[in-house]
PDB file of C-alpha atoms in Angstrom:
ATOM      1  CA  UNK A   1     -38.092   2.960 -15.537  1.00 40.00           C
ATOM      2  CA  UNK A   2     -40.597   4.687 -17.685  1.00 41.00           C
ATOM      3  CA  UNK A   3     -38.230   8.136 -17.961  1.00 35.00           C
ATOM      4  CA  UNK A   4     -35.460   6.643 -19.840  1.00 36.00           C
ATOM      5  CA  UNK A   5     -37.815   4.937 -22.303  1.00 34.00           C
ATOM      6  CA  UNK A   6     -39.868   8.124 -22.974  1.00 33.00           C
ATOM      7  CA  UNK A   7     -36.534   9.995 -23.293  1.00 33.00           C
ATOM      8  CA  UNK A   8     -35.450   7.362 -26.062  1.00 34.00           C
ATOM      9  CA  UNK A   9     -38.823   7.676 -27.747  1.00 34.00           C
ATOM     10  CA  UNK A  10     -38.590  11.483 -27.690  1.00 32.00           C
ATOM     11  CA  UNK A  11     -35.092  11.570 -29.255  1.00 33.00           C
ATOM     12  CA  UNK A  12     -36.084   9.083 -31.965  1.00 33.00           C
ATOM     13  CA  UNK A  13     -39.040  10.970 -33.065  1.00 32.00           C
ATOM     14  CA  UNK A  14     -36.894  14.252 -32.930  1.00 36.00           C
ATOM     15  CA  UNK A  15     -34.349  12.763 -35.250  1.00 39.00           C
ATOM     16  CA  UNK A  16     -37.350  11.465 -37.505  1.00 39.00           C
ATOM     17  CA  UNK A  17     -38.988  15.015 -37.633  1.00 41.00           C
ATOM     18  CA  UNK A  18     -35.534  16.696 -38.422  1.00 52.00           C
ATOM     19  CA  UNK A  19     -34.799  14.429 -41.376  1.00 64.00           C
ATOM     20  CA  UNK A  20     -36.560  15.912 -44.431  1.00 84.00           C
ATOM     21  CA  UNK A  21     -36.917  14.725 -48.014  1.00 82.00           C
ATOM     22  CA  UNK A  22     -35.670  17.372 -50.599  1.00 76.00           C
ATOM     23  CA  UNK A  23     -36.103  17.029 -54.501  1.00 77.00           C
ATOM     24  CA  UNK A  24     -34.129  18.869 -57.206  1.00 76.00           C
ATOM     25  CA  UNK A  25     -36.259  21.690 -58.712  1.00 72.00           C
ATOM     26  CA  UNK A  26     -37.318  21.621 -62.358  1.00 70.00           C
ATOM     27  CA  UNK A  27     -38.231  25.242 -62.885  1.00 69.00           C
ATOM     28  CA  UNK A  28     -36.342  28.269 -62.231  1.00 62.00           C
ATOM     29  CA  UNK A  29     -34.166  30.593 -63.934  1.00 54.00           C
ATOM     30  CA  UNK A  30     -31.000  28.769 -65.387  1.00 53.00           C
ATOM     31  CA  UNK A  31     -27.953  29.427 -63.413  1.00 52.00           C
ATOM     32  CA  UNK A  32     -29.783  31.061 -60.328  1.00 53.00           C
ATOM     33  CA  UNK A  33     -31.185  29.775 -57.112  1.00 51.00           C
ATOM     34  CA  UNK A  34     -34.909  30.568 -58.328  1.00 47.00           C
ATOM     35  CA  UNK A  35     -37.171  27.637 -57.818  1.00 46.00           C
ATOM     36  CA  UNK A  36     -35.724  26.265 -54.723  1.00 59.00           C
ATOM     37  CA  UNK A  37     -34.397  28.163 -51.534  1.00 63.00           C
ATOM     38  CA  UNK A  38     -31.157  27.386 -49.949  1.00 70.00           C
ATOM     39  CA  UNK A  39     -31.544  24.585 -47.357  1.00 74.00           C
ATOM     40  CA  UNK A  40     -30.039  24.852 -43.893  1.00 77.00           C
ATOM     41  CA  UNK A  41     -30.263  21.359 -42.459  1.00 74.00           C
ATOM     42  CA  UNK A  42     -28.321  18.518 -40.367  1.00 73.00           C
ATOM     43  CA  UNK A  43     -29.866  15.576 -42.117  1.00 78.00           C
ATOM     44  CA  UNK A  44     -32.183  14.681 -44.890  1.00 82.00           C
ATOM     45  CA  UNK A  45     -32.571  12.820 -48.198  1.00 85.00           C
ATOM     46  CA  UNK A  46     -32.067  14.486 -51.549  1.00 79.00           C
ATOM     47  CA  UNK A  47     -33.537  12.936 -54.728  1.00 80.00           C
ATOM     48  CA  UNK A  48     -33.443  14.159 -58.410  1.00 78.00           C
ATOM     49  CA  UNK A  49     -36.666  15.624 -59.768  1.00 80.00           C
ATOM     50  CA  UNK A  50     -38.171  12.139 -60.234  1.00 82.00           C
ATOM     51  CA  UNK A  51     -38.352  11.689 -56.612  1.00 84.00           C
ATOM     52  CA  UNK A  52     -37.643   8.281 -55.066  1.00 85.00           C
ATOM     53  CA  UNK A  53     -39.815   6.185 -57.536  1.00 85.00           C
ATOM     54  CA  UNK A  54     -38.935   7.749 -61.067  1.00 82.00           C
ATOM     55  CA  UNK A  55     -36.353   8.691 -63.508  1.00 80.00           C
ATOM     56  CA  UNK A  56     -35.197  12.264 -63.648  1.00 77.00           C
ATOM     57  CA  UNK A  57     -36.687  14.462 -66.250  1.00 76.00           C
ATOM     58  CA  UNK A  58     -35.005  15.722 -69.403  1.00 74.00           C
ATOM     59  CA  UNK A  59     -33.577  19.146 -69.945  1.00 72.00           C
ATOM     60  CA  UNK A  60     -33.360  20.431 -66.583  1.00 72.00           C
ATOM     61  CA  UNK A  61     -30.260  22.483 -66.900  1.00 73.00           C
ATOM     62  CA  UNK A  62     -28.376  24.502 -64.532  1.00 75.00           C
ATOM     63  CA  UNK A  63     -31.019  24.827 -61.909  1.00 77.00           C
ATOM     64  CA  UNK A  64     -29.170  24.653 -58.498  1.00 82.00           C
ATOM     65  CA  UNK A  65     -29.897  23.310 -55.118  1.00 83.00           C
ATOM     66  CA  UNK A  66     -27.649  24.360 -52.059  1.00 87.00           C
ATOM     67  CA  UNK A  67     -27.410  22.579 -49.026  1.00 87.00           C
ATOM     68  CA  UNK A  68     -25.825  24.558 -45.909  1.00 89.00           C
ATOM     69  CA  UNK A  69     -25.095  23.159 -42.412  1.00 89.00           C
ATOM     70  CA  UNK A  70     -27.787  24.185 -39.745  1.00 84.00           C
ATOM     71  CA  UNK A  71     -24.883  24.959 -37.140  1.00 84.00           C
ATOM     72  CA  UNK A  72     -21.958  27.414 -38.003  1.00 82.00           C
ATOM     73  CA  UNK A  73     -18.651  25.729 -38.307  1.00 86.00           C
ATOM     74  CA  UNK A  74     -20.163  22.515 -39.580  1.00 88.00           C
ATOM     75  CA  UNK A  75     -19.870  20.950 -43.062  1.00 88.00           C
ATOM     76  CA  UNK A  76     -22.202  19.169 -45.167  1.00 90.00           C
ATOM     77  CA  UNK A  77     -21.564  15.791 -46.342  1.00 90.00           C
ATOM     78  CA  UNK A  78     -23.409  14.050 -49.179  1.00 89.00           C
ATOM     79  CA  UNK A  79     -23.380  10.238 -49.354  1.00 91.00           C
ATOM     80  CA  UNK A  80     -24.739   8.666 -52.363  1.00 87.00           C
ATOM     81  CA  UNK A  81     -26.583   5.487 -51.966  1.00 87.00           C
ATOM     82  CA  UNK A  82     -27.838   5.024 -55.445  1.00 84.00           C
ATOM     83  CA  UNK A  83     -26.374   6.907 -58.582  1.00 81.00           C
ATOM     84  CA  UNK A  84     -27.489   5.790 -62.225  1.00 79.00           C
ATOM     85  CA  UNK A  85     -27.310   8.102 -65.269  1.00 76.00           C
ATOM     86  CA  UNK A  86     -27.538   7.718 -69.036  1.00 66.00           C
ATOM     87  CA  UNK A  87     -24.601   6.248 -70.877  1.00 62.00           C
ATOM     88  CA  UNK A  88     -22.103   8.293 -72.632  1.00 58.00           C
ATOM     89  CA  UNK A  89     -22.367   8.897 -76.288  1.00 64.00           C
ATOM     90  CA  UNK A  90     -19.807  10.220 -78.685  1.00 63.00           C
ATOM     91  CA  UNK A  91     -21.982  13.174 -79.605  1.00 67.00           C
ATOM     92  CA  UNK A  92     -22.489  14.448 -76.157  1.00 71.00           C
ATOM     93  CA  UNK A  93     -20.443  17.389 -74.992  1.00 69.00           C
ATOM     94  CA  UNK A  94     -20.405  16.876 -71.399  1.00 67.00           C
ATOM     95  CA  UNK A  95     -17.568  15.776 -69.065  1.00 67.00           C
ATOM     96  CA  UNK A  96     -16.490  12.249 -70.036  1.00 68.00           C
ATOM     97  CA  UNK A  97     -18.669  12.517 -73.216  1.00 70.00           C
ATOM     98  CA  UNK A  98     -21.723  12.383 -70.903  1.00 74.00           C
ATOM     99  CA  UNK A  99     -25.135  13.678 -72.082  1.00 75.00           C
ATOM    100  CA  UNK A 100     -26.401  14.315 -68.590  1.00 78.00           C
ATOM    101  CA  UNK A 101     -24.145  14.723 -65.709  1.00 80.00           C
ATOM    102  CA  UNK A 102     -24.047  15.610 -62.044  1.00 85.00           C
ATOM    103  CA  UNK A 103     -21.920  18.730 -60.948  1.00 89.00           C
ATOM    104  CA  UNK A 104     -21.308  19.403 -57.217  1.00 92.00           C
ATOM    105  CA  UNK A 105     -19.832  22.475 -56.295  1.00 93.00           C
ATOM    106  CA  UNK A 106     -17.771  23.186 -53.029  1.00 95.00           C
ATOM    107  CA  UNK A 107     -19.802  26.142 -51.727  1.00 92.00           C
ATOM    108  CA  UNK A 108     -22.846  28.173 -51.636  1.00 88.00           C
ATOM    109  CA  UNK A 109     -22.581  29.876 -55.042  1.00 84.00           C
ATOM    110  CA  UNK A 110     -22.813  28.837 -58.739  1.00 83.00           C
ATOM    111  CA  UNK A 111     -19.170  29.806 -59.276  1.00 87.00           C
ATOM    112  CA  UNK A 112     -17.856  27.773 -56.174  1.00 92.00           C
ATOM    113  CA  UNK A 113     -15.063  25.326 -57.129  1.00 96.00           C
ATOM    114  CA  UNK A 114     -16.343  22.054 -58.863  1.00 95.00           C
ATOM    115  CA  UNK A 115     -15.532  19.015 -56.667  1.00 94.00           C
ATOM    116  CA  UNK A 116     -17.411  16.427 -58.892  1.00 93.00           C
ATOM    117  CA  UNK A 117     -18.486  16.640 -62.712  1.00 89.00           C
ATOM    118  CA  UNK A 118     -19.314  13.374 -64.081  1.00 84.00           C
ATOM    119  CA  UNK A 119     -21.795  10.814 -65.076  1.00 81.00           C
ATOM    120  CA  UNK A 120     -20.279   7.501 -65.081  1.00 79.00           C
ATOM    121  CA  UNK A 121     -19.234   6.841 -61.609  1.00 84.00           C
ATOM    122  CA  UNK A 122     -20.939   7.759 -58.286  1.00 88.00           C
ATOM    123  CA  UNK A 123     -19.235  10.593 -56.241  1.00 91.00           C
ATOM    124  CA  UNK A 124     -19.703   8.239 -53.129  1.00 93.00           C
ATOM    125  CA  UNK A 125     -19.169  10.601 -50.263  1.00 93.00           C
ATOM    126  CA  UNK A 126     -18.593  14.278 -50.698  1.00 93.00           C
ATOM    127  CA  UNK A 127     -17.756  16.597 -47.972  1.00 93.00           C
ATOM    128  CA  UNK A 128     -17.714  20.511 -48.149  1.00 94.00           C
ATOM    129  CA  UNK A 129     -14.269  22.008 -47.419  1.00 94.00           C
ATOM    130  CA  UNK A 130     -14.944  25.620 -47.590  1.00 93.00           C
ATOM    131  CA  UNK A 131     -15.744  28.035 -44.972  1.00 92.00           C
ATOM    132  CA  UNK A 132     -19.577  28.013 -45.342  1.00 91.00           C
ATOM    133  CA  UNK A 133     -19.945  24.431 -45.196  1.00 92.00           C
ATOM    134  CA  UNK A 134     -22.207  24.346 -48.142  1.00 91.00           C
ATOM    135  CA  UNK A 135     -22.542  22.110 -51.165  1.00 92.00           C
ATOM    136  CA  UNK A 136     -24.472  23.041 -54.353  1.00 89.00           C
ATOM    137  CA  UNK A 137     -25.915  20.519 -56.601  1.00 87.00           C
TER     138      UNK A 137
END
């Protein structure tokens, strides 16, 4: 009877150890991956540069973070459980008059197709639909 219980505990610990927390980088060369390596993962939590308990910092522009599946043939899916950005303002030039906005790209490169580019509504769940299975934020 102890063997099944140990297996369940082992599988639970393995799942906990595999899930990591990732934070958006704040430094790097604009429009490059410098500052954060591409992540190959099957699960995890991704926060803005403020982490779990703080707001994001201002003027962090075009610093990318890419997530790719850890297994070939799979696709990354991001589910937003919380989403809040500053209000829109008529002098702002971003999408939907956003001063700050989130851009999600369907692929591993900065020139991948845009699948979300907004600040007013949560992206909800976004799934990669490209051969690499990657999403870039």
